[in-house]
Amino acid sequence: LSAGRVSSIQTPGGCGALRIGAEIMYAAAPDARVWISDPTWPVHIPLVGSVGLRFETYRYYDPASHGVNFDGMVADLQNARAGDVVLLHGCCHNPSGADLSLDQWRVLSQMAEAQGFTPFVDIAYQGLGEGLEEDAAGLRMLVECLPEVVIAASCSKNLGLYRERTGAAIFVCQDGANAEAILSHAKAAARRVYSMPPAHGALLAGRVLADPQLDEIWRAELAQMCGRINRLRAELRAALEQASGRDFAFIEREKGMFSFLGLSPAQAQRLREEFSVYMLDSSRINVAGVNAGNIDYLAQSVAKVL
């Protein structure tokens, strides 16, 4: 910031930030490929593809270990060329909940520097994994090490402004001149796509963040939300292990709201049809939807289809 290398533009939520980022990337390098994790948030692909960019996938989640397949990820990203874009989840990977370690972020930053690809970081859940600072540690490492990083930030979850569509596209550039040029292009892209973002949510976010007292209250409330999610993970793990006799430690290792339970599509279908427990065929669940009134029934139902 002090060097004037950063430009940003308010967007309609994280989706708007992703679209503006993609618009800028296509304008700069229409032949670039965007590398997207397998699996990823399903809307990533149409948002990126809508501007004409081609995409490739890289291995990310390993169902056998319920963690990051980092060897596969690195092997796939070695095929990324200079000018390509690698879309990364800043924290709380959606849909798996499996996050990169700091050492793994360091390897990715070294690869980006050596190969010349640009990280595009979608950080939609900052503060809901381990905390505001902890969840941004990998992103900060990229920004410190690389000349260019693109960020799609959202206030939907961590500020409770989902319906207000409050986000930002942030461009970390090589120098101030590039930052000014990117900002001009971003404004032009925004004018084409949505003209003006909603003001209400941004005004609320600005007031909270600019007022030390409100900021302190918000940080405390966000920490409570984060703590609740992590407690639910521990409780869900214990309930599932007690009901099934199987190991569900991976649920507690994951971060954020989402997790794969490791069920087959047929098992997920049985849960829906026989027990009225509804989840995607991938067995992805929103951990935040678990509570004291349904956790035992959920665990017992899952145990019956294993």
Short mmCIF file of C-alpha atoms in Angstrom, two decimals:
data_model
loop_
_atom_site.label_atom_id
_atom_site.label_comp_id
_atom_site.label_asym_id
_atom_site.label_seq_id
_atom_site.Cartn_x
_atom_site.Cartn_y
_atom_site.Cartn_z
CA LEU A 1 0.00 0.00 0.00
CA SER A 2 2.72 2.47 0.95
CA ALA A 3 4.42 1.90 -2.41
CA GLY A 4 1.20 2.59 -4.30
CA ARG A 5 1.18 -0.90 -5.82
CA VAL A 6 -2.42 -1.71 -4.87
CA SER A 7 -5.61 -0.71 -6.64
CA SER A 8 -9.10 -1.86 -5.72
CA ILE A 9 -12.69 -1.46 -6.79
CA GLN A 10 -15.90 -2.12 -4.90
CA THR A 11 -17.95 -4.96 -6.41
CA PRO A 12 -21.33 -6.64 -5.93
CA GLY A 13 -20.06 -9.31 -3.55
CA GLY A 14 -17.33 -11.83 -4.17
CA CYS A 15 -18.98 -12.89 -7.44
CA GLY A 16 -18.59 -9.38 -8.80
CA ALA A 17 -14.95 -9.35 -7.74
CA LEU A 18 -14.31 -12.66 -9.49
CA ARG A 19 -15.93 -11.39 -12.67
CA ILE A 20 -14.00 -8.10 -12.69
CA GLY A 21 -10.76 -9.98 -12.04
CA ALA A 22 -11.52 -12.31 -14.93
CA GLU A 23 -12.37 -9.36 -17.20
CA ILE A 24 -8.99 -7.76 -16.48
CA MET A 25 -7.13 -11.02 -17.04
CA TYR A 26 -8.83 -11.63 -20.37
CA ALA A 27 -8.08 -8.08 -21.52
CA ALA A 28 -4.42 -8.49 -20.56
CA ALA A 29 -3.92 -12.02 -21.91
CA PRO A 30 -6.86 -13.54 -23.84
CA ASP A 31 -4.90 -16.76 -24.43
CA ALA A 32 -4.17 -17.29 -20.74
CA ARG A 33 -5.53 -20.38 -19.03
CA VAL A 34 -7.13 -20.24 -15.60
CA TRP A 35 -6.28 -23.20 -13.37
CA ILE A 36 -9.11 -24.15 -11.00
CA SER A 37 -9.01 -26.65 -8.14
CA ASP A 38 -10.79 -30.00 -8.38
CA PRO A 39 -13.19 -29.71 -6.66
CA THR A 40 -14.10 -26.04 -6.40
CA TRP A 41 -17.09 -23.82 -5.78
CA PRO A 42 -19.24 -24.64 -8.85
CA VAL A 43 -19.85 -20.97 -9.74
CA HIS A 44 -16.12 -20.37 -10.30
CA ILE A 45 -16.25 -22.06 -13.70
CA PRO A 46 -19.13 -20.07 -15.29
CA LEU A 47 -17.86 -16.82 -13.74
CA VAL A 48 -14.42 -17.28 -15.27
CA GLY A 49 -15.62 -18.88 -18.48
CA SER A 50 -18.14 -16.13 -19.17
CA VAL A 51 -15.41 -13.71 -20.23
CA GLY A 52 -13.88 -16.16 -22.71
CA LEU A 53 -10.97 -17.48 -20.67
CA ARG A 54 -10.14 -21.16 -20.99
CA PHE A 55 -9.69 -23.17 -17.84
CA GLU A 56 -7.78 -26.21 -16.68
CA THR A 57 -8.15 -28.11 -13.42
CA TYR A 58 -5.53 -29.10 -10.88
CA ARG A 59 -5.83 -31.88 -8.34
CA TYR A 60 -6.63 -30.59 -4.87
CA TYR A 61 -8.72 -32.80 -2.61
CA ASP A 62 -7.81 -36.41 -1.81
CA PRO A 63 -10.92 -38.36 -0.74
CA ALA A 64 -8.79 -41.17 0.70
CA SER A 65 -6.96 -38.95 3.20
CA HIS A 66 -9.68 -36.28 3.45
CA GLY A 67 -6.95 -33.69 2.91
CA VAL A 68 -5.08 -31.75 0.26
CA ASN A 69 -3.44 -33.79 -2.48
CA PHE A 70 -0.51 -31.40 -2.56
CA ASP A 71 1.78 -33.64 -4.60
CA GLY A 72 -0.90 -33.87 -7.29
CA MET A 73 -1.53 -30.14 -7.09
CA VAL A 74 2.14 -29.32 -7.59
CA ALA A 75 2.49 -31.82 -10.43
CA ASP A 76 -0.46 -30.32 -12.28
CA LEU A 77 0.56 -26.70 -11.70
CA GLN A 78 4.00 -27.40 -13.12
CA ASN A 79 2.17 -27.27 -16.45
CA ALA A 80 1.07 -23.67 -15.84
CA ARG A 81 2.78 -21.27 -18.21
CA ALA A 82 3.90 -17.68 -17.79
CA GLY A 83 0.80 -15.52 -18.06
CA ASP A 84 -1.55 -18.24 -16.83
CA VAL A 85 -3.74 -17.64 -13.78
CA VAL A 86 -4.11 -20.00 -10.81
CA LEU A 87 -7.34 -19.58 -8.86
CA LEU A 88 -6.76 -20.35 -5.18
CA HIS A 89 -9.10 -20.46 -2.19
CA GLY A 90 -7.59 -18.10 0.38
CA CYS A 91 -8.98 -20.10 3.31
CA CYS A 92 -11.88 -22.39 4.25
CA HIS A 93 -11.83 -24.26 0.93
CA ASN A 94 -15.32 -24.62 -0.52
CA PRO A 95 -16.48 -27.40 -0.76
CA SER A 96 -13.89 -29.54 1.03
CA GLY A 97 -12.75 -27.55 4.08
CA ALA A 98 -9.21 -28.81 3.40
CA ASP A 99 -6.80 -25.86 3.57
CA LEU A 100 -3.18 -25.39 2.55
CA SER A 101 -0.49 -25.15 5.22
CA LEU A 102 1.88 -22.19 5.34
CA ASP A 103 4.67 -24.37 3.99
CA GLN A 104 2.46 -25.31 1.05
CA TRP A 105 1.61 -21.65 0.40
CA ARG A 106 5.36 -20.98 0.37
CA VAL A 107 5.90 -23.65 -2.28
CA LEU A 108 3.14 -22.16 -4.42
CA SER A 109 4.64 -18.68 -4.15
CA GLN A 110 7.99 -20.07 -5.28
CA MET A 111 6.34 -21.84 -8.22
CA ALA A 112 4.50 -18.67 -9.23
CA GLU A 113 7.73 -16.68 -9.15
CA ALA A 114 9.66 -19.29 -11.14
CA GLN A 115 6.97 -20.07 -13.73
CA GLY A 116 5.41 -16.63 -14.07
CA PHE A 117 1.79 -17.48 -13.38
CA THR A 118 -0.48 -15.08 -11.48
CA PRO A 119 -2.33 -16.18 -8.33
CA PHE A 120 -6.01 -15.18 -8.22
CA VAL A 121 -7.10 -15.60 -4.60
CA ASP A 122 -10.77 -15.94 -3.71
CA ILE A 123 -11.03 -15.13 0.01
CA ALA A 124 -14.72 -15.35 0.85
CA TYR A 125 -14.54 -16.73 4.41
CA GLN A 126 -11.75 -14.82 6.13
CA GLY A 127 -12.14 -15.10 9.90
CA LEU A 128 -14.26 -18.25 9.86
CA GLY A 129 -11.41 -20.78 9.75
CA GLU A 130 -8.87 -19.96 12.44
CA GLY A 131 -9.18 -16.18 12.72
CA LEU A 132 -8.81 -13.00 10.67
CA GLU A 133 -5.02 -12.91 10.75
CA GLU A 134 -4.47 -16.66 10.50
CA ASP A 135 -6.83 -17.05 7.53
CA ALA A 136 -4.99 -14.36 5.55
CA ALA A 137 -1.48 -15.68 6.25
CA GLY A 138 -1.14 -17.58 2.96
CA LEU A 139 -2.43 -14.65 0.92
CA ARG A 140 -0.05 -12.27 2.67
CA MET A 141 2.83 -14.58 1.82
CA LEU A 142 1.95 -14.38 -1.87
CA VAL A 143 1.67 -10.59 -1.76
CA GLU A 144 5.03 -10.25 -0.03
CA CYS A 145 6.82 -12.54 -2.49
CA LEU A 146 5.25 -11.82 -5.88
CA PRO A 147 4.95 -8.78 -8.15
CA GLU A 148 1.31 -9.44 -9.08
CA VAL A 149 -1.60 -10.98 -7.19
CA VAL A 150 -5.33 -10.59 -7.81
CA ILE A 151 -7.76 -10.90 -4.90
CA ALA A 152 -11.54 -11.35 -4.77
CA ALA A 153 -12.73 -10.37 -1.29
CA SER A 154 -16.21 -10.69 0.17
CA CYS A 155 -17.98 -9.20 3.20
CA SER A 156 -20.97 -11.50 2.79
CA LYS A 157 -20.13 -13.97 5.55
CA ASN A 158 -17.67 -12.34 7.93
CA LEU A 159 -19.67 -9.09 8.12
CA GLY A 160 -23.10 -10.67 7.73
CA LEU A 161 -23.86 -8.69 4.56
CA TYR A 162 -24.80 -11.52 2.21
CA ARG A 163 -27.89 -9.86 0.75
CA GLU A 164 -26.16 -6.48 0.46
CA ARG A 165 -23.64 -7.73 -2.14
CA THR A 166 -20.49 -6.17 -0.72
CA GLY A 167 -17.09 -7.17 -2.06
CA ALA A 168 -13.89 -5.87 -3.62
CA ALA A 169 -11.57 -6.74 -6.48
CA ILE A 170 -8.02 -5.96 -5.35
CA PHE A 171 -5.02 -5.84 -7.67
CA VAL A 172 -1.47 -5.98 -6.32
CA CYS A 173 0.69 -4.69 -9.17
CA GLN A 174 4.36 -4.38 -10.04
CA ASP A 175 4.40 -0.63 -9.45
CA GLY A 176 2.21 2.43 -9.04
CA ALA A 177 1.90 3.09 -12.76
CA ASN A 178 0.55 -0.39 -13.37
CA ALA A 179 -1.82 -0.02 -10.43
CA GLU A 180 -3.28 3.17 -11.92
CA ALA A 181 -3.67 1.54 -15.33
CA ILE A 182 -5.37 -1.53 -13.86
CA LEU A 183 -7.77 0.64 -11.88
CA SER A 184 -8.81 2.45 -15.06
CA HIS A 185 -9.47 -0.87 -16.82
CA ALA A 186 -11.34 -2.24 -13.78
CA LYS A 187 -13.65 0.78 -13.70
CA ALA A 188 -14.37 0.38 -17.40
CA ALA A 189 -15.09 -3.33 -16.94
CA ALA A 190 -17.42 -2.61 -14.03
CA ARG A 191 -19.27 -0.06 -16.13
CA ARG A 192 -19.87 -2.70 -18.79
CA VAL A 193 -20.89 -5.46 -16.39
CA TYR A 194 -22.97 -3.86 -13.63
CA SER A 195 -22.38 -0.08 -13.82
CA MET A 196 -22.49 0.63 -10.06
CA PRO A 197 -22.34 -1.66 -7.02
CA PRO A 198 -24.89 -1.33 -4.19
CA ALA A 199 -23.89 1.32 -1.65
CA HIS A 200 -25.69 0.23 1.51
CA GLY A 201 -23.52 -2.76 2.49
CA ALA A 202 -20.29 -0.97 1.68
CA LEU A 203 -21.29 1.99 3.84
CA LEU A 204 -22.03 -0.38 6.72
CA ALA A 205 -18.73 -2.21 6.29
CA GLY A 206 -16.83 1.08 6.07
CA ARG A 207 -18.43 2.41 9.22
CA VAL A 208 -17.64 -0.74 11.20
CA LEU A 209 -14.03 -0.94 10.04
CA ALA A 210 -13.33 2.78 10.49
CA ASP A 211 -14.72 3.01 14.02
CA PRO A 212 -12.33 1.45 16.59
CA GLN A 213 -15.15 0.55 18.97
CA LEU A 214 -17.34 -1.03 16.30
CA ASP A 215 -14.33 -2.78 14.80
CA GLU A 216 -13.49 -4.31 18.18
CA ILE A 217 -17.08 -5.51 18.65
CA TRP A 218 -17.14 -6.98 15.15
CA ARG A 219 -13.85 -8.82 15.65
CA ALA A 220 -15.13 -10.29 18.92
CA GLU A 221 -18.39 -11.43 17.32
CA LEU A 222 -16.54 -12.92 14.35
CA ALA A 223 -14.26 -14.82 16.73
CA GLN A 224 -17.37 -16.20 18.44
CA MET A 225 -18.72 -17.38 15.08
CA CYS A 226 -15.39 -19.00 14.24
CA GLY A 227 -15.26 -20.68 17.64
CA ARG A 228 -18.78 -22.01 17.24
CA ILE A 229 -17.97 -23.59 13.88
CA ASN A 230 -14.85 -25.25 15.28
CA ARG A 231 -16.77 -26.52 18.33
CA LEU A 232 -19.42 -27.95 16.02
CA ARG A 233 -16.69 -29.74 14.08
CA ALA A 234 -15.39 -31.34 17.27
CA GLU A 235 -18.90 -32.28 18.41
CA LEU A 236 -19.85 -33.69 15.01
CA ARG A 237 -16.69 -35.76 14.91
CA ALA A 238 -17.42 -37.19 18.36
CA ALA A 239 -21.06 -37.93 17.52
CA LEU A 240 -20.20 -39.67 14.24
CA GLU A 241 -17.45 -41.74 15.82
CA GLN A 242 -19.69 -42.80 18.68
CA ALA A 243 -22.54 -43.73 16.33
CA SER A 244 -20.45 -45.52 13.71
CA GLY A 245 -17.25 -46.68 15.38
CA ARG A 246 -15.29 -45.16 12.49
CA ASP A 247 -12.65 -42.44 12.32
CA PHE A 248 -13.98 -38.97 11.51
CA ALA A 249 -10.97 -36.99 12.77
CA PHE A 250 -10.71 -35.23 9.40
CA ILE A 251 -13.83 -33.19 10.19
CA GLU A 252 -12.03 -31.52 13.07
CA ARG A 253 -8.89 -30.89 10.99
CA GLU A 254 -10.79 -29.01 8.30
CA LYS A 255 -11.53 -25.28 8.36
CA GLY A 256 -14.60 -23.19 7.70
CA MET A 257 -18.20 -24.11 7.10
CA PHE A 258 -17.95 -26.97 4.63
CA SER A 259 -16.94 -30.61 4.71
CA PHE A 260 -17.27 -33.80 2.70
CA LEU A 261 -18.51 -36.65 4.91
CA GLY A 262 -16.92 -39.24 2.63
CA LEU A 263 -20.20 -40.86 1.55
CA SER A 264 -21.04 -42.24 -1.87
CA PRO A 265 -23.86 -40.78 -3.98
CA ALA A 266 -25.92 -43.88 -3.17
CA GLN A 267 -25.42 -43.33 0.55
CA ALA A 268 -26.35 -39.65 0.23
CA GLN A 269 -29.49 -40.70 -1.64
CA ARG A 270 -30.42 -43.14 1.16
CA LEU A 271 -30.03 -40.35 3.69
CA ARG A 272 -32.45 -38.21 1.73
CA GLU A 273 -35.02 -40.89 1.01
CA GLU A 274 -34.96 -42.89 4.25
CA PHE A 275 -33.96 -40.36 6.89
CA SER A 276 -34.87 -36.94 5.43
CA VAL A 277 -31.25 -35.82 5.81
CA TYR A 278 -30.48 -33.71 2.77
CA MET A 279 -27.04 -33.18 1.29
CA LEU A 280 -25.43 -33.14 -2.14
CA ASP A 281 -24.42 -36.43 -3.75
CA SER A 282 -20.82 -35.44 -2.99
CA SER A 283 -21.80 -35.60 0.75
CA ARG A 284 -20.81 -31.95 1.21
CA ILE A 285 -22.46 -30.41 4.24
CA ASN A 286 -22.54 -26.99 5.86
CA VAL A 287 -21.21 -27.64 9.35
CA ALA A 288 -22.80 -24.41 10.58
CA GLY A 289 -26.20 -26.01 10.00
CA VAL A 290 -25.53 -28.58 12.73
CA ASN A 291 -26.94 -27.83 16.18
CA ALA A 292 -27.77 -29.50 19.48
CA GLY A 293 -31.20 -30.46 18.19
CA ASN A 294 -30.06 -32.37 15.11
CA ILE A 295 -26.50 -33.57 15.67
CA ASP A 296 -27.38 -36.94 17.19
CA TYR A 297 -30.00 -37.71 14.55
CA LEU A 298 -27.55 -36.73 11.81
CA ALA A 299 -24.80 -38.95 13.23
CA GLN A 300 -27.11 -41.93 13.74
CA SER A 301 -28.54 -41.57 10.24
CA VAL A 302 -25.07 -41.44 8.68
CA ALA A 303 -24.03 -44.51 10.67
CA LYS A 304 -26.99 -46.47 9.28
CA VAL A 305 -25.97 -45.91 5.65
CA LEU A 306 -22.26 -46.66 6.08
#
